[in-house]
Protein backbone atom coordinates (compact mmCIF):
# COMPACT_ATOMS: atom_id res chain seq x y z
CA UNK A 1 0.00 0.00 0.00
CA UNK A 2 1.31 3.41 -0.99
CA UNK A 3 0.63 6.24 1.44
CA UNK A 4 0.13 9.65 -0.11
CA UNK A 5 -0.03 12.96 1.74
CA UNK A 6 -3.12 14.30 -0.02
CA UNK A 7 -2.59 17.90 1.09
CA UNK A 8 0.99 18.00 -0.18
CA UNK A 9 -0.05 16.31 -3.38
CA UNK A 10 -2.86 18.80 -4.02
CA UNK A 11 -0.60 21.81 -3.38
CA UNK A 12 1.33 20.89 -6.54
CA UNK A 13 -1.72 21.76 -8.65
CA UNK A 14 -2.70 25.40 -9.00
CA UNK A 15 -6.26 24.78 -10.08
CA UNK A 16 -8.66 21.94 -10.07
CA UNK A 17 -11.63 22.29 -12.42
CA UNK A 18 -14.17 19.63 -13.22
CA UNK A 19 -16.56 20.27 -16.08
CA UNK A 20 -19.31 17.66 -15.91
CA UNK A 21 -20.87 16.02 -18.93
CA UNK A 22 -23.85 17.97 -20.29
CA UNK A 23 -27.31 17.22 -18.94
CA UNK A 24 -30.25 16.29 -21.19
CA UNK A 25 -31.33 19.87 -21.84
CA UNK A 26 -27.77 20.97 -22.66
CA UNK A 27 -27.21 17.97 -24.94
CA UNK A 28 -30.37 18.93 -26.86
CA UNK A 29 -29.12 22.52 -27.18
CA UNK A 30 -25.72 21.29 -28.37
CA UNK A 31 -27.28 19.08 -31.06
CA UNK A 32 -29.44 22.01 -32.20
CA UNK A 33 -26.37 24.26 -32.28
CA UNK A 34 -24.39 21.71 -34.34
CA UNK A 35 -27.33 21.49 -36.78
CA UNK A 36 -28.00 25.24 -36.99
CA UNK A 37 -26.65 25.58 -40.55
CA UNK A 38 -28.00 22.21 -41.71
CA UNK A 39 -31.49 21.51 -43.03
CA UNK A 40 -33.29 19.10 -40.72
CA UNK A 41 -36.75 17.69 -40.06
CA UNK A 42 -36.81 17.07 -36.32
CA UNK A 43 -39.97 17.41 -34.20
CA UNK A 44 -40.13 18.71 -30.62
CA UNK A 45 -40.74 15.17 -29.35
CA UNK A 46 -37.67 13.97 -31.25
CA UNK A 47 -35.53 16.71 -29.66
CA UNK A 48 -36.58 15.49 -26.20
CA UNK A 49 -35.88 11.88 -27.17
CA UNK A 50 -32.41 12.83 -28.49
CA UNK A 51 -31.63 14.58 -25.22
CA UNK A 52 -32.55 11.43 -23.28
CA UNK A 53 -30.74 8.85 -25.41
CA UNK A 54 -27.47 10.78 -25.43
CA UNK A 55 -26.89 10.33 -21.68
CA UNK A 56 -23.11 10.05 -21.11
CA UNK A 57 -22.16 11.79 -24.37
CA UNK A 58 -19.75 14.74 -24.29
CA UNK A 59 -20.09 17.77 -26.54
CA UNK A 60 -17.38 16.33 -28.76
CA UNK A 61 -19.19 12.99 -29.01
CA UNK A 62 -22.37 14.81 -30.03
CA UNK A 63 -20.53 16.83 -32.68
CA UNK A 64 -19.17 13.60 -34.21
CA UNK A 65 -22.66 12.04 -34.22
CA UNK A 66 -24.26 15.12 -35.82
CA UNK A 67 -21.54 15.21 -38.51
CA UNK A 68 -22.12 11.52 -39.23
CA UNK A 69 -25.90 12.06 -39.38
CA UNK A 70 -25.40 14.79 -41.98
CA UNK A 71 -23.25 12.49 -44.06
CA UNK A 72 -25.94 9.79 -44.11
CA UNK A 73 -28.07 11.98 -46.40
CA UNK A 74 -25.04 12.71 -48.59
CA UNK A 75 -24.13 9.01 -48.83
CA UNK A 76 -27.65 8.27 -50.09
CA UNK A 77 -26.89 10.35 -53.17
CA UNK A 78 -24.08 8.04 -54.26
CA UNK A 79 -26.35 4.98 -54.19
CA UNK A 80 -29.41 6.63 -55.76
CA UNK A 81 -30.46 5.27 -59.14
CA UNK A 82 -33.79 7.10 -59.52
CA UNK A 83 -34.42 10.83 -59.29
CA UNK A 84 -37.44 13.11 -59.27
CA UNK A 85 -37.53 16.81 -60.03
CA UNK A 86 -38.75 18.95 -57.11
CA UNK A 87 -38.45 22.73 -57.00
CA UNK A 88 -36.00 22.73 -59.94
CA UNK A 89 -33.65 20.27 -58.19
CA UNK A 90 -33.22 16.52 -58.48
CA UNK A 91 -33.88 14.43 -55.38
CA UNK A 92 -33.20 10.72 -54.93
CA UNK A 93 -36.36 8.63 -54.89
CA UNK A 94 -37.61 5.10 -55.37
CA UNK A 95 -38.21 3.71 -58.84
CA UNK A 96 -41.99 3.70 -58.36
CA UNK A 97 -42.23 7.43 -57.54
CA UNK A 98 -44.42 9.20 -60.14
CA UNK A 99 -42.20 11.10 -62.58
CA UNK A 100 -39.02 9.33 -61.44
CA UNK A 101 -36.27 8.83 -63.98
CA UNK A 102 -33.35 6.46 -63.84
CA UNK A 103 -30.10 8.34 -64.35
CA UNK A 104 -26.58 8.04 -62.89
CA UNK A 105 -25.64 10.83 -60.51
CA UNK A 106 -22.63 11.62 -62.70
CA UNK A 107 -24.98 12.99 -65.35
CA UNK A 108 -26.41 15.58 -62.95
CA UNK A 109 -24.71 18.85 -62.11
CA UNK A 110 -24.02 19.30 -58.38
CA UNK A 111 -26.01 22.54 -58.42
CA UNK A 112 -29.05 20.57 -59.65
CA UNK A 113 -29.07 18.06 -56.77
CA UNK A 114 -31.09 18.55 -53.59
CA UNK A 115 -29.81 16.96 -50.40
CA UNK A 116 -32.57 16.08 -47.96
CA UNK A 117 -32.53 17.38 -44.41
CA UNK A 118 -31.19 15.42 -41.46
CA UNK A 119 -33.85 13.38 -39.66
CA UNK A 120 -34.06 12.00 -36.14
CA UNK A 121 -33.59 8.55 -37.70
CA UNK A 122 -30.26 9.76 -39.14
CA UNK A 123 -29.21 10.99 -35.70
CA UNK A 124 -30.31 7.73 -34.06
CA UNK A 125 -28.29 5.75 -36.60
CA UNK A 126 -25.25 7.99 -36.09
CA UNK A 127 -25.54 7.68 -32.30
CA UNK A 128 -25.59 3.89 -32.60
CA UNK A 129 -22.20 4.18 -34.35
CA UNK A 130 -20.77 6.77 -31.94
CA UNK A 131 -20.07 5.56 -28.42
CA UNK A 132 -19.62 7.95 -25.51
CA UNK A 133 -15.90 8.67 -25.09
CA UNK A 134 -16.13 9.01 -21.30
CA UNK A 135 -16.97 5.89 -19.32
CA UNK A 136 -19.07 6.04 -16.14
CA UNK A 137 -15.93 4.99 -14.24
CA UNK A 138 -14.02 7.99 -15.59
CA UNK A 139 -16.88 10.30 -14.60
CA UNK A 140 -16.70 8.85 -11.10
CA UNK A 141 -12.94 9.50 -10.94
CA UNK A 142 -13.36 13.10 -12.13
CA UNK A 143 -16.15 13.74 -9.63
CA UNK A 144 -13.96 12.37 -6.85
CA UNK A 145 -11.08 14.53 -8.08
CA UNK A 146 -13.26 17.63 -7.74
CA UNK A 147 -14.25 16.64 -4.21
CA UNK A 148 -11.22 16.88 -1.86
CA UNK A 149 -12.76 14.53 0.71
CA UNK A 150 -13.09 11.77 -1.89
CA UNK A 151 -9.70 12.42 -3.52
CA UNK A 152 -7.74 10.61 -0.82
CA UNK A 153 -9.99 7.56 -1.30
CA UNK A 154 -9.33 7.63 -5.06
CA UNK A 155 -5.57 8.02 -4.63
CA UNK A 156 -5.44 5.12 -2.20
CA UNK A 157 -7.61 3.01 -4.53
CA UNK A 158 -5.28 3.60 -7.49
CA UNK A 159 -2.15 3.07 -5.41
CA UNK A 160 -3.25 -0.43 -4.46
Backbone as a ProteinNet text record, in pm:
[ID]
protein_1_A
[PRIMARY]
XXXXXXXXXXXXXXXXXXXXXXXXXXXXXXXXXXXXXXXXXXXXXXXXXXXXXXXXXXXXXXXXXXXXXXXXXXXXXXXXXXXXXXXXXXXXXXXXXXXXXXXXXXXXXXXXXXXXXXXXXXXXXXXXXXXXXXXXXXXXXXXXXXXXXXXXXXXXXXXX
[TERTIARY]
85.4	0	89.1	56.4	130.6	56.6	125.3	63.4	95.9	-4	13	-39.7	42.9	-2.9	-87.7	-219.1	-311.9	-292.9	-274.4	-259.2	-135.7	-24.4	99.4	83.7	17.6	-4.9	-88.4	-195.8	-286.1	-220.7	-127.6	-60.4	17.6	55.2	133.2	49.4	-81.6	-172.2	-230.2	-218.3	-269.7	-421.6	-480.8	-625.6	-678.6	-798.4	-866.3	-1004.8	-1035.7	-1162.8	-1225.5	-1343.7	-1417.1	-1535.9	-1541.7	-1655.5	-1735.2	-1853.9	-1931.1	-1984.2	-2023.3	-2086.6	-2218.1	-2260.4	-2384.9	-2507.6	-2605.1	-2730.8	-2818.5	-2936.2	-3024.9	-3058.8	-3094.5	-3132.6	-3014.5	-2896.8	-2777.5	-2738.3	-2752.5	-2721.4	-2813.4	-2941.9	-3036.7	-2993.8	-2957.1	-2911.8	-2785.8	-2694.5	-2572.1	-2603.5	-2691.8	-2728.4	-2792.9	-2881.7	-2944.3	-2839.1	-2742.9	-2637	-2552.8	-2519.7	-2439.2	-2516.2	-2649.1	-2732.7	-2782	-2740.9	-2800.3	-2788	-2682	-2664.5	-2699.5	-2765.4	-2800.4	-2951.3	-3004.5	-3148.9	-3180.7	-3288.4	-3329.1	-3479.9	-3531.2	-3674.6	-3690.9	-3677.6	-3681.2	-3791.4	-3882.2	-3996.5	-3954.5	-4039.7	-4012.9	-3998.2	-4083.1	-4074.4	-3940.6	-3895.1	-3767.3	-3651.5	-3660.1	-3553.4	-3543.3	-3658.4	-3658.1	-3599.1	-3639.1	-3587.7	-3435.7	-3385.5	-3240.9	-3166.3	-3224.8	-3163.2	-3152.7	-3254.3	-3254.7	-3156.5	-3155.1	-3074.3	-2925.3	-2889.5	-2747.3	-2682.5	-2745.5	-2688.5	-2545	-2451.5	-2311.4	-2227.1	-2289.3	-2215.6	-2158.8	-2037.1	-1975.4	-2014.5	-1982.9	-2009.4	-1937	-1815.5	-1737.6	-1802	-1850.9	-1919.4	-2042.4	-2116.2	-2237.3	-2202.6	-2095.3	-2053.3	-2019.8	-1949.9	-1917.4	-2044.4	-2140.3	-2265.6	-2345	-2350.9	-2425.6	-2359	-2226.1	-2154.3	-2184.5	-2181.2	-2211.8	-2355.5	-2448.6	-2589.9	-2604.9	-2534.9	-2540.5	-2484.4	-2385.2	-2325.1	-2412.3	-2503.9	-2593.9	-2675.2	-2728.9	-2806.9	-2719.3	-2595.6	-2504.2	-2469	-2446.7	-2413.1	-2526.3	-2649.3	-2764.7	-2757.1	-2699.1	-2689.1	-2605.3	-2498.6	-2408.5	-2470.6	-2571.5	-2634.7	-2767.8	-2810.9	-2940.9	-2935	-3038.9	-3046.2	-3164.6	-3261	-3379.2	-3388.5	-3435.3	-3441.8	-3574.9	-3623.9	-3744.2	-3712.7	-3777.3	-3753.3	-3851	-3794.5	-3874.9	-3813.8	-3891.4	-3844.7	-3715.7	-3712	-3600.5	-3471.4	-3481.7	-3364.8	-3401.8	-3302	-3322.3	-3301.6	-3395.5	-3388.1	-3390.8	-3313.5	-3319.9	-3458.8	-3504.7	-3636.4	-3637.5	-3747.1	-3760.5	-3804.8	-3786.9	-3821.2	-3969.2	-4055.2	-4199.4	-4258.4	-4174.1	-4222.7	-4272.3	-4392.7	-4442.4	-4345.1	-4311.2	-4219.7	-4073.2	-4042	-3902	-3833.3	-3707	-3626.7	-3503.4	-3455.8	-3335.3	-3218	-3125.2	-3009.9	-2894.2	-2773	-2658.2	-2632.3	-2589.4	-2564.1	-2459.1	-2368.7	-2263.3	-2317.3	-2438	-2497.5	-2571.5	-2575.3	-2640.8	-2534.5	-2562.7	-2471.4	-2493.1	-2386	-2401.7	-2502.9	-2508.1	-2601.3	-2747.5	-2769.7	-2905.3	-2955.2	-2871.4	-2907.3	-2949	-3060.7	-3109.4	-3072.7	-3013.2	-2981.4	-3090.1	-3149.4	-3256.7	-3202.4	-3291.3	-3252.8	-3223.7	-3150.8	-3119.2	-3246.7	-3267.5	-3385.1	-3342	-3438.7	-3406	-3357.9	-3406.5	-3358.6	-3210.2	-3168.5	-3026	-2943.8	-2993.2	-2920.9	-2916.5	-3026.9	-3030.7	-2930.9	-2925.4	-2828.5	-2685.7	-2659.4	-2525.3	-2487.7	-2582.3	-2554.1	-2523.4	-2586.3	-2559.4	-2417.4	-2357.7	-2220.5	-2118.3	-2165.6	-2077.3	-2096.3	-1997.7	-2007.3	-1959.9	-2013.6	-1961.9	-1812.9	-1735.6	-1590.4	-1549.5	-1641.9	-1612.5	-1694.6	-1626.4	-1696.8	-1752.7	-1853.7	-1906.9	-1798.2	-1704.1	-1592.6	-1505.9	-1480.9	-1402.1	-1476.3	-1607.7	-1688.3	-1675.6	-1682.8	-1669.9	-1533.8	-1427.3	-1293.8	-1284.8	-1340.1	-1335.6	-1418.2	-1533.2	-1614.9	-1541.4	-1474.3	-1395.9	-1280.2	-1219.8	-1108.2	-1153.1	-1277	-1326.2	-1372.2	-1382.4	-1425.1	-1305.1	-1243.1	-1121.7	-1138.9	-1257.8	-1275.6	-1272.2	-1311.1	-1308.6	-1175.5	-1095.7	-970.3	-876.4	-864.9	-773.7	-817.4	-948.9	-998.8	-958.3	-968.6	-933.1	-783.3	-701.6	-556.6	-516.7	-575.8	-544.1	-591	-708.1	-760.7	-665.6	-615	-527.8	-386	-347.7	-214.9	-207.9	-321.6	-325.4	-304.5
-118.1	0	123.2	215.4	341	448.8	515.1	623.6	755.6	837	965.2	1075.1	1179.3	1296.3	1378.4	1366.7	1430.5	1580.6	1644.2	1789.5	1832.6	1766	1800.3	1773.4	1664.9	1630.5	1737.6	1781.3	1880.4	2017.1	2051.3	2181.4	2194.1	2085.5	2088.5	2139.2	2134.1	2176.5	2312.9	2405.5	2540	2543.7	2474.4	2478.2	2337	2319.7	2193.8	2230.3	2190.7	2228.7	2106.1	2075.6	1962.6	2017.9	1987.1	2026.6	1899	1889.4	1765.7	1748.9	1628	1602.1	1679.5	1718.8	1796.5	1715.5	1787	1722.4	1713.5	1653.1	1628.7	1757.3	1860.5	1987.1	2048.9	2042.5	2097	2014.2	1882.4	1797.4	1831.7	1854.6	1893	2025.1	2121.5	2251.9	2236.9	2150.5	2128.9	2068.6	1969.7	1908.1	2012.5	2094.7	2201.4	2298.4	2333.5	2425.5	2364.9	2236.8	2171.5	2158.6	2159.8	2149.1	2284.1	2393.3	2523.9	2562.1	2522.8	2557.8	2442.4	2340.7	2221.3	2205.7	2177.5	2151.5	2024.9	2028.9	1910.3	1909.4	1790.3	1769.2	1696.3	1769	1707.4	1772.8	1690.3	1741.1	1769.9	1841	1871.5	1744	1644.6	1517.2	1448.2	1458.4	1397.4	1466.6	1598.9	1670.9	1617.8	1600.9	1548.8	1408.1	1323.9	1187.6	1188.9	1275.6	1282.8	1326.2	1416.2	1458.1	1342.7	1257.8	1143.2	1035.2	999.2	884.7	916.1	1041.7	1077.9	1090.9	1033.7	1032.9	978	1049.7	1005.5	1057.7	1124.9	1178.5	1317.2	1342	1474.2	1561.2	1687.7	1777	1730.8	1683.5	1633.4	1509	1419.5	1298.9	1338	1436.6	1481.5	1544.4	1621.5	1683.2	1575.3	1471.7	1360.2	1292.9	1270.5	1204.3	1291.2	1421.6	1512.2	1518	1521	1521	1393.5	1279.9	1152	1149.3	1203.3	1206.2	1287.4	1397.8	1478.9	1405.5	1323.7	1249	1133.3	1087.8	979.4	1024	1145.6	1198	1213.3	1254.1	1271.3	1135.3	1035.6	901	841.6	876.8	826.6	869.9	985.4	1035.1	942	888.6	804.2	670.3	627.2	498.3	514.2	639.1	662.5	626.9	559.7	526.9	598.9	640.7	710.1	848.5	943	1082.6	1143.4	1236.1	1310.7	1459.8	1537.1	1681.3	1750.2	1821.2	1895	2032.4	2134.3	2273.2	2298.5	2253.1	2273.1	2202.8	2105.4	2026.5	1879.1	1796.4	1652.1	1595.2	1510.2	1443.2	1293.1	1217.6	1071.9	1022.4	919.1	863.3	716.1	650.3	509.6	503.2	388.8	371.1	383.1	363.4	370.4	508	606.8	743.2	800.7	859.9	919.7	1025.1	1015.2	1109.7	1078.8	968.3	932.9	889.6	929.4	883.4	813.6	718.5	646.2	710.2	764.4	834.1	826.6	804.4	803.6	945.2	953.2	1082.6	1163.4	1094.6	1162.3	1250.3	1221.1	1299.2	1423.7	1440.2	1557.8	1656	1783.1	1885.3	1896.6	1916.1	1930.1	2038.6	2145.7	2254	2214.8	2103.5	2057.4	1953.6	1914.2	1806.4	1864.3	1815.1	1854.8	1746.8	1788.3	1695.5	1711.4	1601.7	1608	1650.9	1697	1738.3	1619.8	1644.8	1542.3	1509.9	1382.2	1337.9	1281.5	1261.4	1200.3	1056.3	990.5	854.9	857.5	961.8	975.7	992.4	1075.9	1098.6	972	898	773.4	672.9	664.5	575.4	618.6	747.8	799.2	774.7	791.4	767.8	620.8	531.8	389	353.6	440.5	417.6	501.1	588.8	677	647.2	586.8	556.2	675.4	689.5	795	772.5	879.5	866.6	865.1	897.9	900.6	791.1	698.7	589.2	637	568.8	604	600	509.8	498.5	624.5	675.8	798.9	917.7	923.8	1030.4	1024.6	904.4	885.3	935.4	904.1	949.8	1102.3	1163.8	1309.8	1376.5	1318.4	1374.5	1363.9	1252.9	1236.9	1336.6	1359.4	1453.3	1594.9	1628.6	1762.7	1775.7	1664.1	1663.6	1623.8	1718.4	1688	1576.1	1559.9	1453.4	1315.6	1306.4	1177.2	1152	1257.4	1242.4	1145.1	1151.3	1061.2	916.2	891.8	756.5	709.4	797.5	763	735.2	821.1	802.2	670.6	637.7	511.8	395.8	407	301.5	272.7	378.8	359.5	320	344.5	307.3	158.3	98.9	-42.8	-131.1
0	0	0	-87.7	-99.4	-22.1	67.5	143.6	75.2	57.3	-10.7	80.5	100.4	174.2	77	91.4	-2.4	-8.1	104.9	109.4	30.9	54	-18.5	-167.5	-198.3	-338.4	-408.9	-343.4	-402.3	-416.6	-327.2	-338	-467.9	-529.7	-654.2	-772.4	-758.7	-865	-831.5	-924	-900	-901.3	-993.9	-1008.4	-1031.6	-983.3	-1007.5	-1059.2	-1180.9	-1241.9	-1307	-1264.1	-1321.8	-1398.7	-1525.1	-1608.1	-1633.9	-1575	-1591	-1733.3	-1764.4	-1893	-1899.1	-2018.4	-2029.4	-1988.1	-1928.9	-1893.7	-2018.3	-2004.7	-2119.2	-2194.8	-2121.5	-2184.2	-2260.5	-2201.6	-2266	-2387.7	-2378.5	-2494.4	-2611	-2580.9	-2686.2	-2749.2	-2666.2	-2717.7	-2802.6	-2759.9	-2837.5	-2974.2	-2977.9	-3106.2	-3197.3	-3141.1	-3220.4	-3272.5	-3186.8	-3227.6	-3341.1	-3330.2	-3433.9	-3565.5	-3558.6	-3678.3	-3730.4	-3666.5	-3698.8	-3846.1	-3913.9	-4055.4	-4148.3	-4094	-4170.6	-4174.4	-4292.7	-4302.7	-4224.1	-4148.4	-4072.2	-4053.5	-4028.6	-4005.7	-3872.8	-3763.7	-3631.8	-3549.1	-3497.3	-3419.5	-3275.4	-3202.6	-3061.8	-2979.3	-3006.6	-2934.7	-2962.8	-3088.3	-3124.7	-3054.2	-3037.6	-2965.6	-2822.7	-2757.5	-2620.2	-2615	-2711.4	-2716.9	-2735.5	-2824.5	-2849	-2723.1	-2647.6	-2521.8	-2423.2	-2420.4	-2328.1	-2369.9	-2496.8	-2541.3	-2550.4	-2534.3	-2542.5	-2405.1	-2302.8	-2167.8	-2173.3	-2113.4	-2111.3	-2226.7	-2322.7	-2437.2	-2402.9	-2446	-2429.1	-2548.3	-2541.4	-2654	-2779.6	-2762.7	-2876.4	-2937.8	-2851.6	-2900.7	-2982.7	-2933.4	-3003.2	-3137.2	-3141	-3267.9	-3371.2	-3329.5	-3420.6	-3472.4	-3382.9	-3422.3	-3518.9	-3493.4	-3581.9	-3720	-3723	-3851	-3928.6	-3858.5	-3923.1	-3973.7	-3895.8	-3937.8	-4066.5	-4076.4	-4198.3	-4318.4	-4294.9	-4406	-4453.5	-4369.2	-4410.6	-4531.8	-4526.7	-4639.9	-4764	-4745.5	-4858.8	-4919.4	-4832.7	-4883.4	-4966.7	-4932	-5008.7	-5155	-5178.5	-5316.6	-5403.2	-5345.9	-5426.1	-5462.6	-5388.1	-5418.8	-5492.2	-5511	-5575.8	-5724.3	-5770.3	-5914	-5979.8	-5898.9	-5951.7	-5889.7	-5971.6	-5929	-5969.9	-5888.9	-5927	-5913.9	-6000	-6003.2	-5907.8	-5808.8	-5711	-5693.9	-5715.7	-5699.7	-5778	-5901.3	-5993.7	-5950.4	-5859.7	-5818.6	-5819.2	-5845	-5847.7	-5708.1	-5668.3	-5538.5	-5559	-5481.5	-5492.7	-5453	-5519.4	-5489.2	-5526.9	-5498.5	-5536.6	-5683.5	-5743.2	-5884.1	-5913.3	-5812.6	-5836.4	-5804.1	-5776.4	-5753.7	-5886.4	-5888.6	-6013.6	-6066.7	-6193.5	-6257.6	-6237.2	-6170.4	-6144.4	-6272.9	-6284.8	-6398.5	-6344.7	-6422.9	-6383.8	-6456.1	-6377.7	-6434.7	-6334.3	-6381.1	-6289	-6235.5	-6114.3	-6051.3	-6128.3	-6194.6	-6269.6	-6382.1	-6426.4	-6534.7	-6484.7	-6353.3	-6295.3	-6247.1	-6261.7	-6211.3	-6060.3	-5984.1	-5838.4	-5798.8	-5874.1	-5841.8	-5865.4	-5936.3	-5965.1	-5865.2	-5769.9	-5677	-5541.8	-5490.8	-5358.8	-5257.4	-5148.8	-5040	-4935.1	-4894	-4795.6	-4659.5	-4575.7	-4441.3	-4351.7	-4245.7	-4146.2	-4068.2	-4042.1	-3966.4	-3830.5	-3743.2	-3613.6	-3635	-3739	-3769.8	-3806.8	-3880.7	-3913.5	-3785.4	-3695.5	-3570	-3484.9	-3481.5	-3405.6	-3462.9	-3594.9	-3659.7	-3627.3	-3637.8	-3609.5	-3463.2	-3372	-3230	-3203.9	-3279.1	-3260.5	-3305.3	-3387.3	-3435.4	-3359.6	-3270.2	-3193.9	-3045.6	-2985.2	-2842.2	-2759.9	-2638.1	-2550.7	-2524.3	-2526.8	-2509.4	-2362.5	-2273.4	-2130.5	-2063.6	-1998	-1931.6	-1797.2	-1746	-1613.7	-1505.8	-1520.3	-1423.8	-1428.3	-1547.3	-1559.2	-1499.7	-1519	-1460	-1307.9	-1254	-1109.7	-1060.3	-1132.7	-1094.1	-1097.9	-1201.7	-1212.8	-1103.1	-1070	-962.8	-828.9	-807.8	-685	-683.8	-797.7	-808.3	-770.9	-804.3	-774.4	-629.2	-559.2	-420.5	-333.9	-262.5	-185.6	-84.2	-27	71.4	7.5	-118.9	-188.8	-257.4	-278.3	-352.1	-283.5	-151.6	-82.5	-101.8	-104.8	-129.7	-268.8	-367.9	-506.1	-516.7	-455.4	-462.8	-399.5	-286.1	-220.4	-306.1	-367.5	-453.3	-569.5	-633.3	-748.7	-710.1	-587.2	-541.2	-510.6	-483.2	-446.3	-565.8
[MASK]
++++++++++++++++++++++++++++++++++++++++++++++++++++++++++++++++++++++++++++++++++++++++++++++++++++++++++++++++++++++++++++++++++++++++++++++++++++++++++++++++

